[in-house]
Tab-separated table of C-alpha atoms in Angstrom:
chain	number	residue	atom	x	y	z
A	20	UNK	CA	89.672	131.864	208.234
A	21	UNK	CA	87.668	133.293	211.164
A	22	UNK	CA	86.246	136.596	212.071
A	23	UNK	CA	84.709	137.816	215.587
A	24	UNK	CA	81.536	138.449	215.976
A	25	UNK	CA	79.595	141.448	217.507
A	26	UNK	CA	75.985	141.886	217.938
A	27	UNK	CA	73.575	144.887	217.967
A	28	UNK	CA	71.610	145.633	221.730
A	29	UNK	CA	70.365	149.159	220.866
A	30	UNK	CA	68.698	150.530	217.955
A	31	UNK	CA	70.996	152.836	215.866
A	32	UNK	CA	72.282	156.508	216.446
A	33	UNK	CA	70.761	158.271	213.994
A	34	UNK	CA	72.893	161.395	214.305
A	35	UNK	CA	76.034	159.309	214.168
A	36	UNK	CA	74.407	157.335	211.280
A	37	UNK	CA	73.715	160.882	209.514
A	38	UNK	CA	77.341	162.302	210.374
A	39	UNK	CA	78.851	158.767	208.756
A	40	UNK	CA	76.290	159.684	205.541
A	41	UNK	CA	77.925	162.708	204.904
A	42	UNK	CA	81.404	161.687	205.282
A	43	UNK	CA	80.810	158.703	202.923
A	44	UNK	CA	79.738	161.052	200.189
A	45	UNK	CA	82.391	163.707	200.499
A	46	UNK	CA	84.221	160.656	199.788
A	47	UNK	CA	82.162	159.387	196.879
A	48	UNK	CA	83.254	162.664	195.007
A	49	UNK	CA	80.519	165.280	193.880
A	50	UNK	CA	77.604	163.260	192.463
A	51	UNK	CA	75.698	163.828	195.827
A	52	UNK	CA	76.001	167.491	196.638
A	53	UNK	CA	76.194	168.449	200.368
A	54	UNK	CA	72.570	170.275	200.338
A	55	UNK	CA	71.226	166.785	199.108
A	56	UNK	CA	73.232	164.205	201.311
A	57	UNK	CA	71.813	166.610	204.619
A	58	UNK	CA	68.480	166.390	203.315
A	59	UNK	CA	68.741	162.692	203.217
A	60	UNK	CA	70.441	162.921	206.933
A	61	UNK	CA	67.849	165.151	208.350
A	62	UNK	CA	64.745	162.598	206.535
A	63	UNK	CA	67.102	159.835	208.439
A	64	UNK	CA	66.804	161.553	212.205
A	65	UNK	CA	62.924	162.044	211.528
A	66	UNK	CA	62.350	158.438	211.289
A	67	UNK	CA	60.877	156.924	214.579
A	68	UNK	CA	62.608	154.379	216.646
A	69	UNK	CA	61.564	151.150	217.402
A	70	UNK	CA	61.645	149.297	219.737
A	71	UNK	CA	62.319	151.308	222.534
A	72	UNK	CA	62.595	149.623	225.955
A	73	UNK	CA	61.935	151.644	229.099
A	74	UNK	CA	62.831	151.535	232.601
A	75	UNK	CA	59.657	149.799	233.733
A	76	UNK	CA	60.015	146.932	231.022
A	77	UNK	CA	57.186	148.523	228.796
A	78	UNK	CA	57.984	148.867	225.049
A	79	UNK	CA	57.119	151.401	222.478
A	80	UNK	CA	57.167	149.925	218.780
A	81	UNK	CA	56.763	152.591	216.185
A	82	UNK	CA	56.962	152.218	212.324
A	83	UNK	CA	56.185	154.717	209.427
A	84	UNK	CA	54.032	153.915	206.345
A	85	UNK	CA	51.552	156.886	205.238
A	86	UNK	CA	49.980	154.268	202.944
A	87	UNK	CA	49.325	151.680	205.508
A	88	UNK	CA	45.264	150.785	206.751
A	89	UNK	CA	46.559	148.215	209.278
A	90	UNK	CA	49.570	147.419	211.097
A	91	UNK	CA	49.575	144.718	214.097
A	92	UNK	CA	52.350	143.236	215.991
A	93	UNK	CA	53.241	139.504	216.546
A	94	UNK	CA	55.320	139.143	219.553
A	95	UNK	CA	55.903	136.242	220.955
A	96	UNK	CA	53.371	135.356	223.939
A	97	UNK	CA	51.075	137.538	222.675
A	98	UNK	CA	48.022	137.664	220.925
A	99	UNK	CA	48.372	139.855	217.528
A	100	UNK	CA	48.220	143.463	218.674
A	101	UNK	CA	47.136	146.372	216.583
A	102	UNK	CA	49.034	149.694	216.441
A	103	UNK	CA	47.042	152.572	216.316
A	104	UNK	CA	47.958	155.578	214.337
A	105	UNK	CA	49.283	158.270	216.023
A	106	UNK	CA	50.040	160.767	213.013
A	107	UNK	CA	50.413	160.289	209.153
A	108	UNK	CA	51.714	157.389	208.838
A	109	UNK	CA	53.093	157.059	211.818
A	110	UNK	CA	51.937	153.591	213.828
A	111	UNK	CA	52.962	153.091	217.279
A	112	UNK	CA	51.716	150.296	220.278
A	113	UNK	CA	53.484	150.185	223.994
A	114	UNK	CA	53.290	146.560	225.835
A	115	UNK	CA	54.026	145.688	228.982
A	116	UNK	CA	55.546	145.592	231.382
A	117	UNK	CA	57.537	142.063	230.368
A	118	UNK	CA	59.800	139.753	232.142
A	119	UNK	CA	63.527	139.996	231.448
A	120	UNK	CA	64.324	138.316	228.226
A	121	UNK	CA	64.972	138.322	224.733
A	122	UNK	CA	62.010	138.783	222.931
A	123	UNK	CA	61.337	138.045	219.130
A	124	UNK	CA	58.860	139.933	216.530
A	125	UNK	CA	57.187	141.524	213.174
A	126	UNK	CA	55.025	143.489	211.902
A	127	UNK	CA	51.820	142.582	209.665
A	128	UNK	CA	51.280	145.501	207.026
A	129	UNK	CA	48.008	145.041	205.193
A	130	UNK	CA	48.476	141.097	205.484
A	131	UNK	CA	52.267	141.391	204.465
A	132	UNK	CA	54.947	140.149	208.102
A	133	UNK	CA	57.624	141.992	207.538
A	134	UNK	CA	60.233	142.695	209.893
A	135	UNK	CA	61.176	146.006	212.064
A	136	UNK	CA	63.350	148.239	209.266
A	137	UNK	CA	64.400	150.416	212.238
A	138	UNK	CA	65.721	147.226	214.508
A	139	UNK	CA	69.040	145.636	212.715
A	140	UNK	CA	68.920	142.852	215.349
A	141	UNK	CA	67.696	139.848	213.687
A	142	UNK	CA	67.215	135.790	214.216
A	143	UNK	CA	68.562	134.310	211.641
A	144	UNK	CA	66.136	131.319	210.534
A	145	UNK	CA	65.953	129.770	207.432
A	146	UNK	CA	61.950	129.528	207.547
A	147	UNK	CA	60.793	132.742	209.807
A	148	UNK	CA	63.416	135.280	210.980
A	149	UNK	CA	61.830	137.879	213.066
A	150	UNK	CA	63.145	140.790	215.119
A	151	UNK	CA	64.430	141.054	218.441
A	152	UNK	CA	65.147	142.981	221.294
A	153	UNK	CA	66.491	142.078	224.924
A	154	UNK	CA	64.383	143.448	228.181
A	155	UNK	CA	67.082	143.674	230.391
A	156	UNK	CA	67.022	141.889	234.056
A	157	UNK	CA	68.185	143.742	237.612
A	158	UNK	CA	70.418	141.753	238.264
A	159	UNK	CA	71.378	141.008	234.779
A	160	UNK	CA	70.683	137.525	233.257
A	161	UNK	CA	73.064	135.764	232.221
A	162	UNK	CA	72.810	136.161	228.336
A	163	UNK	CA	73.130	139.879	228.759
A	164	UNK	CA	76.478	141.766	227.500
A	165	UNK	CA	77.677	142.859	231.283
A	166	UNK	CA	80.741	144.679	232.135
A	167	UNK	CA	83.133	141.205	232.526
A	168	UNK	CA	86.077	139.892	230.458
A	169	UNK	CA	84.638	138.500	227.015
A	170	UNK	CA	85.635	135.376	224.921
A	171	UNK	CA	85.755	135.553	221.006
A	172	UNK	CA	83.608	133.847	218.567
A	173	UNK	CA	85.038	132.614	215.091
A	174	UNK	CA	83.643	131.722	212.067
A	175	UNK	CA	85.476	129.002	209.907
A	176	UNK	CA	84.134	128.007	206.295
A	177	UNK	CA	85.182	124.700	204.709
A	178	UNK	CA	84.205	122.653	201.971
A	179	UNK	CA	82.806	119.232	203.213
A	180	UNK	CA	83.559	116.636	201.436
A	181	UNK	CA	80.344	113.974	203.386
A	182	UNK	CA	77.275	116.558	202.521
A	183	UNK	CA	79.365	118.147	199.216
A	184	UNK	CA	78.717	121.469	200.174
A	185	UNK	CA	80.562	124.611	201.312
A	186	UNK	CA	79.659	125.294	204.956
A	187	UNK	CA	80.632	127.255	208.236
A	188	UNK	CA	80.835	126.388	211.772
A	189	UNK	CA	81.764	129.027	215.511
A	190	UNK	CA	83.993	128.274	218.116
A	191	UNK	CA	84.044	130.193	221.206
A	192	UNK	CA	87.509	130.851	222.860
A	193	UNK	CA	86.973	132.382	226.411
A	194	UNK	CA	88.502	135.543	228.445
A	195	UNK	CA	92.409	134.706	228.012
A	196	UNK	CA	92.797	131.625	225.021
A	197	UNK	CA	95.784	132.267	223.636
A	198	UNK	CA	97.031	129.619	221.127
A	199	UNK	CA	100.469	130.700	221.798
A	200	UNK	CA	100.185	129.052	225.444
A	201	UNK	CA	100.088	125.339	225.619
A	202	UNK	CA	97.327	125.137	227.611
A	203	UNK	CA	94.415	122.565	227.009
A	204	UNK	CA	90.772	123.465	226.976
A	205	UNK	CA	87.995	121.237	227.458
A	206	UNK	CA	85.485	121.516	224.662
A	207	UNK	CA	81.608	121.603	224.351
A	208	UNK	CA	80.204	120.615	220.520
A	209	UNK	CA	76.336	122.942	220.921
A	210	UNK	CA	73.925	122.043	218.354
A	211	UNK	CA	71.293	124.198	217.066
A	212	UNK	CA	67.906	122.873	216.272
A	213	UNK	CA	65.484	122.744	212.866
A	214	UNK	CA	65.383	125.670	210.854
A	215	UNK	CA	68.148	127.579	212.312
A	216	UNK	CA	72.129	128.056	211.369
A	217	UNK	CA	75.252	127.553	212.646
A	218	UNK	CA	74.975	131.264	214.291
A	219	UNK	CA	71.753	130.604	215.838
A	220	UNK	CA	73.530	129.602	219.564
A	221	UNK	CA	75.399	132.687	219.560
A	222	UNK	CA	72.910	135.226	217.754
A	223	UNK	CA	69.654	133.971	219.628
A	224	UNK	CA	70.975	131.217	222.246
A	225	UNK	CA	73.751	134.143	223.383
A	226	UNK	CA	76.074	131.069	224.406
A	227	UNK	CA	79.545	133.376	224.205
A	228	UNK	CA	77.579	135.984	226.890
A	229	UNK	CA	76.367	132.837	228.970
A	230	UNK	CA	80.190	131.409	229.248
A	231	UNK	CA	81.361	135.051	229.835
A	232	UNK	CA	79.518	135.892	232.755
A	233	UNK	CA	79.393	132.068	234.031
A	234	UNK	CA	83.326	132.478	233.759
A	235	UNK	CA	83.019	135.530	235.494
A	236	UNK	CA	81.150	134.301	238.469
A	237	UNK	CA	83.451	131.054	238.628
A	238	UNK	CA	80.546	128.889	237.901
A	239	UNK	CA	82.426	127.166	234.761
A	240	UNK	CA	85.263	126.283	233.564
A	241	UNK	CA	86.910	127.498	230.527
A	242	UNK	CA	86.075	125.757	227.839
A	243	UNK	CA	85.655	126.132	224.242
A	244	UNK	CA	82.321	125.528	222.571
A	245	UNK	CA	81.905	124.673	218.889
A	246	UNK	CA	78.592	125.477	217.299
A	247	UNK	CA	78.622	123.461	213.608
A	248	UNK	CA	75.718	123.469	211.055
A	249	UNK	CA	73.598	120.636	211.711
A	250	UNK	CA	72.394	119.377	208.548
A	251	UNK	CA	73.930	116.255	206.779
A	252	UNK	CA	71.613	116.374	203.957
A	253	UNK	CA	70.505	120.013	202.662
A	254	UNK	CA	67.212	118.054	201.629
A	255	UNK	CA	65.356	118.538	204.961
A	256	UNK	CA	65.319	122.124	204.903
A	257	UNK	CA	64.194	122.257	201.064
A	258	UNK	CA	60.905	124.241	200.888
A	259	UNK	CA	59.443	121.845	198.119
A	260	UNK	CA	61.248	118.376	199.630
A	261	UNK	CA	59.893	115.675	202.266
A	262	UNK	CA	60.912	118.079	205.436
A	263	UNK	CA	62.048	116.659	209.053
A	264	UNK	CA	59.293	114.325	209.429
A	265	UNK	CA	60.197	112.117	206.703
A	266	UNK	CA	62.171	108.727	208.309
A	267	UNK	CA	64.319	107.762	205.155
A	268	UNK	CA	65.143	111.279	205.010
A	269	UNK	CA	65.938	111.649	208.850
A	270	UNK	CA	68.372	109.307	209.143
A	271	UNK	CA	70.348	109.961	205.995
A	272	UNK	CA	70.380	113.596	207.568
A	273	UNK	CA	71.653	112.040	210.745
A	274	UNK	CA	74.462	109.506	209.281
A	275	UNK	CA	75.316	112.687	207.234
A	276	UNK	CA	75.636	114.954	210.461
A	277	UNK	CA	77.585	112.145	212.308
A	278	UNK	CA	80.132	111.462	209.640
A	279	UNK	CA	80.525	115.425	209.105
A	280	UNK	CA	81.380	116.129	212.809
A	281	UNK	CA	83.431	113.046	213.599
A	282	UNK	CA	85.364	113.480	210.426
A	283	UNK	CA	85.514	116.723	209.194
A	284	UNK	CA	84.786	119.236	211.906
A	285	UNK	CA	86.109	117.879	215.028
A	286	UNK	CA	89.904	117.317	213.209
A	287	UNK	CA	89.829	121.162	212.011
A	288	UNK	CA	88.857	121.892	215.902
A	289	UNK	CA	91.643	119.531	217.185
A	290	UNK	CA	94.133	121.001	214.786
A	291	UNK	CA	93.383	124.679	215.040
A	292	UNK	CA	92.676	124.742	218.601
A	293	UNK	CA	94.652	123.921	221.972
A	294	UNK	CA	91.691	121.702	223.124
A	295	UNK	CA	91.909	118.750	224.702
A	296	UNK	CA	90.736	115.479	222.425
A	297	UNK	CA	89.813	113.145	224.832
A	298	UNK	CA	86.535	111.928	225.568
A	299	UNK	CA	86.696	112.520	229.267
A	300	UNK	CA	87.022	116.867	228.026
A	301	UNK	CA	84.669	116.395	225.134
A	302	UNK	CA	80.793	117.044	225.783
A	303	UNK	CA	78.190	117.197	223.165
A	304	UNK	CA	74.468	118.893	223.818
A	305	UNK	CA	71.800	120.647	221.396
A	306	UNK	CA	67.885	121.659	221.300
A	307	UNK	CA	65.516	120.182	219.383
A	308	UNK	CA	66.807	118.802	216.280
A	309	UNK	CA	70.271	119.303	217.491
A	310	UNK	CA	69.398	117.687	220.886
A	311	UNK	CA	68.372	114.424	218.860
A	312	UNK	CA	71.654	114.459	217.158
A	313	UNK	CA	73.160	115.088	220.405
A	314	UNK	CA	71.603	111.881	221.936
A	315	UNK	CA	72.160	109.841	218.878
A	316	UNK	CA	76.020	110.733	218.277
A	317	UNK	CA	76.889	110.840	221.778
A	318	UNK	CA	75.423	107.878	223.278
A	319	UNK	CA	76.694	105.607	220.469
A	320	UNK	CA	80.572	107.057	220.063
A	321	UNK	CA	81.027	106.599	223.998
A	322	UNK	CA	84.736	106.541	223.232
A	323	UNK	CA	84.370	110.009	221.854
A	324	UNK	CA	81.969	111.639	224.033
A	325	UNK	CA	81.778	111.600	228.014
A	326	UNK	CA	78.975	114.092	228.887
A	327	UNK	CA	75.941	114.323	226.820
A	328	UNK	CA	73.115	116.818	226.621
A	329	UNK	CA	69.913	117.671	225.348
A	330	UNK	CA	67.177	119.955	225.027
A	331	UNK	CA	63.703	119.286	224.208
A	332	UNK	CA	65.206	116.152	221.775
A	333	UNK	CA	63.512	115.389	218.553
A	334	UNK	CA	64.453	111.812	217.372
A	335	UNK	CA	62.856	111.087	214.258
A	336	UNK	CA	59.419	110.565	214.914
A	337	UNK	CA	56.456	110.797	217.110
A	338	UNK	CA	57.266	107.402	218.475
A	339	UNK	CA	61.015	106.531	218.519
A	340	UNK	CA	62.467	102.950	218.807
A	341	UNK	CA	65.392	103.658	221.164
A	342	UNK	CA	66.405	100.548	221.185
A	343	UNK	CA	67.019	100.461	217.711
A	344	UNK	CA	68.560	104.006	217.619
A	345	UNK	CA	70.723	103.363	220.493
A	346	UNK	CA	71.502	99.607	220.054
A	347	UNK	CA	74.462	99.438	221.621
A	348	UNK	CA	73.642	101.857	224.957
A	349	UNK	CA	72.688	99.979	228.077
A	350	UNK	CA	73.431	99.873	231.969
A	351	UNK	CA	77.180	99.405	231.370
A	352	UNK	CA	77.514	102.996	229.857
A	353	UNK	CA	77.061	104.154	233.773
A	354	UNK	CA	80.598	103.430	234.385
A	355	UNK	CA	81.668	105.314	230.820
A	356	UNK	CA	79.108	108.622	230.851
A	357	UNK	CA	80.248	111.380	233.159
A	358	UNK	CA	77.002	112.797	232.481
A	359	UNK	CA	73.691	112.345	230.581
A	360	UNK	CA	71.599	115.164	230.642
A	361	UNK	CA	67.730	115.687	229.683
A	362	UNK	CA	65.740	118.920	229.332
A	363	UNK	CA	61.968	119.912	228.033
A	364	UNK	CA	59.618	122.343	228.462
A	365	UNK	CA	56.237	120.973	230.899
A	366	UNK	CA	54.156	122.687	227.795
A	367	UNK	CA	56.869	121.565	224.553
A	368	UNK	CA	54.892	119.768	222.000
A	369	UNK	CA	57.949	117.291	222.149
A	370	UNK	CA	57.665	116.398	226.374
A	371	UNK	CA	54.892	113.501	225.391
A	372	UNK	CA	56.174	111.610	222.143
A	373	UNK	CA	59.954	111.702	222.792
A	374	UNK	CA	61.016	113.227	226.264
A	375	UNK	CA	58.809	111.379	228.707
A	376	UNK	CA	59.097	107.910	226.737
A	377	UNK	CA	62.706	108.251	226.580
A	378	UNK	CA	63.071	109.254	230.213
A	379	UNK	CA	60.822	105.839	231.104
A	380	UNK	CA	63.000	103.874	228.857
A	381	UNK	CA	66.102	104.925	230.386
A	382	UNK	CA	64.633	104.449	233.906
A	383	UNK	CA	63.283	100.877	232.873
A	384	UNK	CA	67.356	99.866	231.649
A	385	UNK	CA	68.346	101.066	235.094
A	386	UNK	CA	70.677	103.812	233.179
A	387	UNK	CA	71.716	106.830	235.525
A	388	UNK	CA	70.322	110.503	234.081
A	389	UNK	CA	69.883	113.393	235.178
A	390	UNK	CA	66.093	114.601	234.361
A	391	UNK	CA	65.496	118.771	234.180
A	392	UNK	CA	61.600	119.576	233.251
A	393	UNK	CA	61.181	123.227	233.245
A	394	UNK	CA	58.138	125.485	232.825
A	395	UNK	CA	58.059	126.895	229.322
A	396	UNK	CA	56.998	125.541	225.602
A	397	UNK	CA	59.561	125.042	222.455
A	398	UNK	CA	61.799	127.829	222.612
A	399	UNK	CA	64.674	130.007	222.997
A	400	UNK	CA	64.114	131.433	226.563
A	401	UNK	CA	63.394	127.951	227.457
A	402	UNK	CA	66.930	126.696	226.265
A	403	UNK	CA	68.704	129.548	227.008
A	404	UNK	CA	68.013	128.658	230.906
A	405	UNK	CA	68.785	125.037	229.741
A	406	UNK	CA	72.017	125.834	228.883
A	407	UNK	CA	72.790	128.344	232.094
A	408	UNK	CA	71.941	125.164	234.026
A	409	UNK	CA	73.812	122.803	232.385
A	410	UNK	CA	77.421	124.349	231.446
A	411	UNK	CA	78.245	124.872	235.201
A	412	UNK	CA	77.880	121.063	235.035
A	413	UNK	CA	80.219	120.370	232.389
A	414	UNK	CA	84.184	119.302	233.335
A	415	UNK	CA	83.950	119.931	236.801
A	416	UNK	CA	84.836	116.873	238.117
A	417	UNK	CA	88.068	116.819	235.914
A	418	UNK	CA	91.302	117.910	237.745
C-alpha cells in the first residue's frame, strides 16, 4: 500500500478555504444555514496570517488571543522574542532579515508552547514538533520545490514480525521510475535520527526535493532512497523508560534495527521495487541516531553495503569502544568500501565524544575515509547540506 506525499510551502487561502466551507455544508444538508456557514467564512478571512515571509527575508508572525498577557516566540537561533500587541488580541513580531533556510518554531502563551494554528506545516517529532516555514534562497537551495521534474514518495505499512509492531517506512522513486520498465536503480537506505519518524527525511530533511533538483542539474544519479523507522525496540522513545542513553537498552535497539532492515524491509524493497540488490548499488547513511546505525550496520554487513554514511553519529555512549562495535572492520575493508563517509557540525555536542575519536581511530587502523566537518551545531540545516554533499557522491563510479 503506498500513497504520495505532498507538503504545504504557503500558509492557506483563506478565501478558497471559505468558498470550500460553504460548499461542504450545502452538502451536509440544512443543519448549517447559508447566513451561518458565511458568518463562519467571513470570521475565517479575518484571522491573521502567520508566518508571512517577505522579499527581504524578514518575517511577520501574527497570532490572535484577546485573553492572552504574553506571547513570545522560540525560533530557532534566537533568543525568546516577545510579540507586542498590536490590537485586541492581536500579537504580531517581524525578524530578520534571515539566511535561506527552513526554519522551525512556537509560540509561548502565558507559559503554555504551543504551535502556529495558522501554519499547517509541521515537524513531526515524537518529543517537540514545532512549526516551520522555508526562507527561500536566490538561487534556490536545493531543498526548495523548483520548477524541475519530481520523483514520488510512498508510504508502505507492514507488520514486523523482529520489534512486533505495526510500522511504516518511504521510498523515493525519481523523475521517470516506472516499474513496468526493467530498469535497475541503485538504492540509498537514509536514516533519521532520535526522536523523529520515518517521515522526518522527507518532511524536515526534504530528501525527495534534494534528489529532484540534484537530478535536475545532473549531479546524481537516479536512485531510489528508502527512509525506514529506526527503532528496534519502542522502549527508547518511552517517556517513562531508560531513554537513548541507557547501554543494555541501546544495543537491543540496535540488534532490533539491524535484524528489521536486513530481514524485513530490505526484501519488501527488493520485491516491490526494480532496484538493484547488490552491495556495490546499495548505500546506507543517517544523522544522529540513524548515523550510528548507519556505521554499525554498514561497516559490519560489508557484503551488503558498499558506501556508508553518516551524520553527526551517535554510537551508544559518550565514549564508544569501536573496536568492540566494529570487531570485524579493519584495513582490509579498503579494498571492499566504495565509500565511507563522516559528517559533524564544528559546534555538535556529538564532534568531541564520538566524531573526533572515531575519526582518530580510523586514521590510527590506516582505514581510508572521507572526513566533512562543517560549521553548524545538531541539526537539520546542518544535515540537510550533509546530504546535498554527499548524494552526488553516491554510485558514480558504477557504469
Amino acid at each position: 500500500m503506498s500513497t504520495e506525499i505532498r507538503f504545504f510551502q504557503a500558509p492557506i487561502n483563506r478565501r478558497e478555504f471559505g468558498t470550500r466551507a460553504l460548499l461542504a455544508a450545502a452538502v451536509a444538508g440544512p443543519l448549517v444555514t447559508a447566513t451561518a456557514q458565511s458568518a463562519k467564512a467571513a470570521a475565517w478571512n479575518q484571522m491573521p496570517i502567520s508566518p508571512m515571509v517577505h522579499a527581504n527575508r524578514t518575517v511577520t508572525f501574527q497570532f490572535h488571543d484577546a485573553h492572552a498577557k504574553s506571547v513570545r516566540l522560540e525560533l530557532g537561533g534566537i533568543p525568546t522574542t516577545p510579540l507586542h500587541e498590536k490590537a485586541h488580541g492581536l500579537w504580531t513580531l517581524t525578524v530578520g532579515p534571515l539566511a535561506p533556510e527552513i526554519y522551525s518554531y512556537a509560540f509561548t502563551v502565558d507559559g503554555v508552547r504551543i504551535l502556529d494554528p495558522m501554519n499547517p506545516w509541521i515537524k513531526p517529532n515524537i518529543f517537540y514538533s514545532a512549526s516551520m516555514f522555508l526562507v527561500p534562497g536566490n538561487p534556490p537551495s536545493l531543498w526548495q520545490d523548483c520548477d524541475v521534474p519530481h520523483g514520488v514518495v510512498h508510504r508502505h505499512y507492514y507488520y514486523s514480525r523482529v520489534v512486533k509492531d505495526n510500522r511504516d517506512y518511504y521510498v523515493y522513486t525519481p523523475p521517470g521510475y516506472n516499474p513496468l520498465v526493467p530498469k535497475l536503480y541503485p538504492v540509498l537506505y537514509l536514516l533519521h535520527g532520535y526522536s523523529d519518524e520515518a517521515d522526518a527525511w522527507t518532511k524536515v530533511g526534504r530528501a525527495n526535493f534534494v534528489l529532484d533538483n540534484l537530478l535536475a542539474r545532473r549531479q546524481a544519479e537516479p536512485m531510489l532512497v528508502v527512509m525506514p523507522l529506526g527503532y528496534g525496540d519502542m522502549e527508547i522513545i518511552a517517556r517513562t523508560g531508560p531513554g537513548l542513553f541507557n547501554t543494555t537498552l541501546w544495543r537491543r535497539n540496535m540488534n532490533g534495527f539491524r535484524s528489521a532492515l536486513l530481514t524485513e524491509v530490505m526484501p519488501r524493497v527488493q520485491k516491490a521495487y526494480n532496484v538493484r540488490a547488490d552491495r556495490d548499488h546499495t548505500a546506507i547513511a543517517g544523522l544522529s541516531m540513524g548515523g550510528g546505525e548507519a556505521l554499525t550496520v554498514g561497516l559490519n554487513n560489508l557484503n551488503r553495503f558498499a558506501w556508508v554514511g553518516a551524520m553527526s553519529a551517535y554510537l551508544g555512549t559518550k565514549g564508544p569502544d569501536f573496536s568492540s562495535i566494529f570487531s570485524n572492520f579493519n584495513k582490509k575493508a579498503n579494498g571492499h568500501l566504495r565509500l565511507l563517509w563522516l559528517a559533524c557540525g564544528q559546534q555538535d555536542t556529538l564532534v568531541g565524544p564520538t566524531n573526533r575519536n572515531l575519526d582518530a581511530w580510523l586514521t590510527a587502523r590506516g582505514i581510508d575515509y572521507t572526513k566533512v566537518w562543517t560549521p553548524g551545531q545538531h541539526a537539520w540545516r546542518v544535515w540537510r547540506g550533509n546530504l546535498c554533499t554527499l548524494a552526488p557522491l553516491l554510485f558514480r563510479s558504477l557504469e
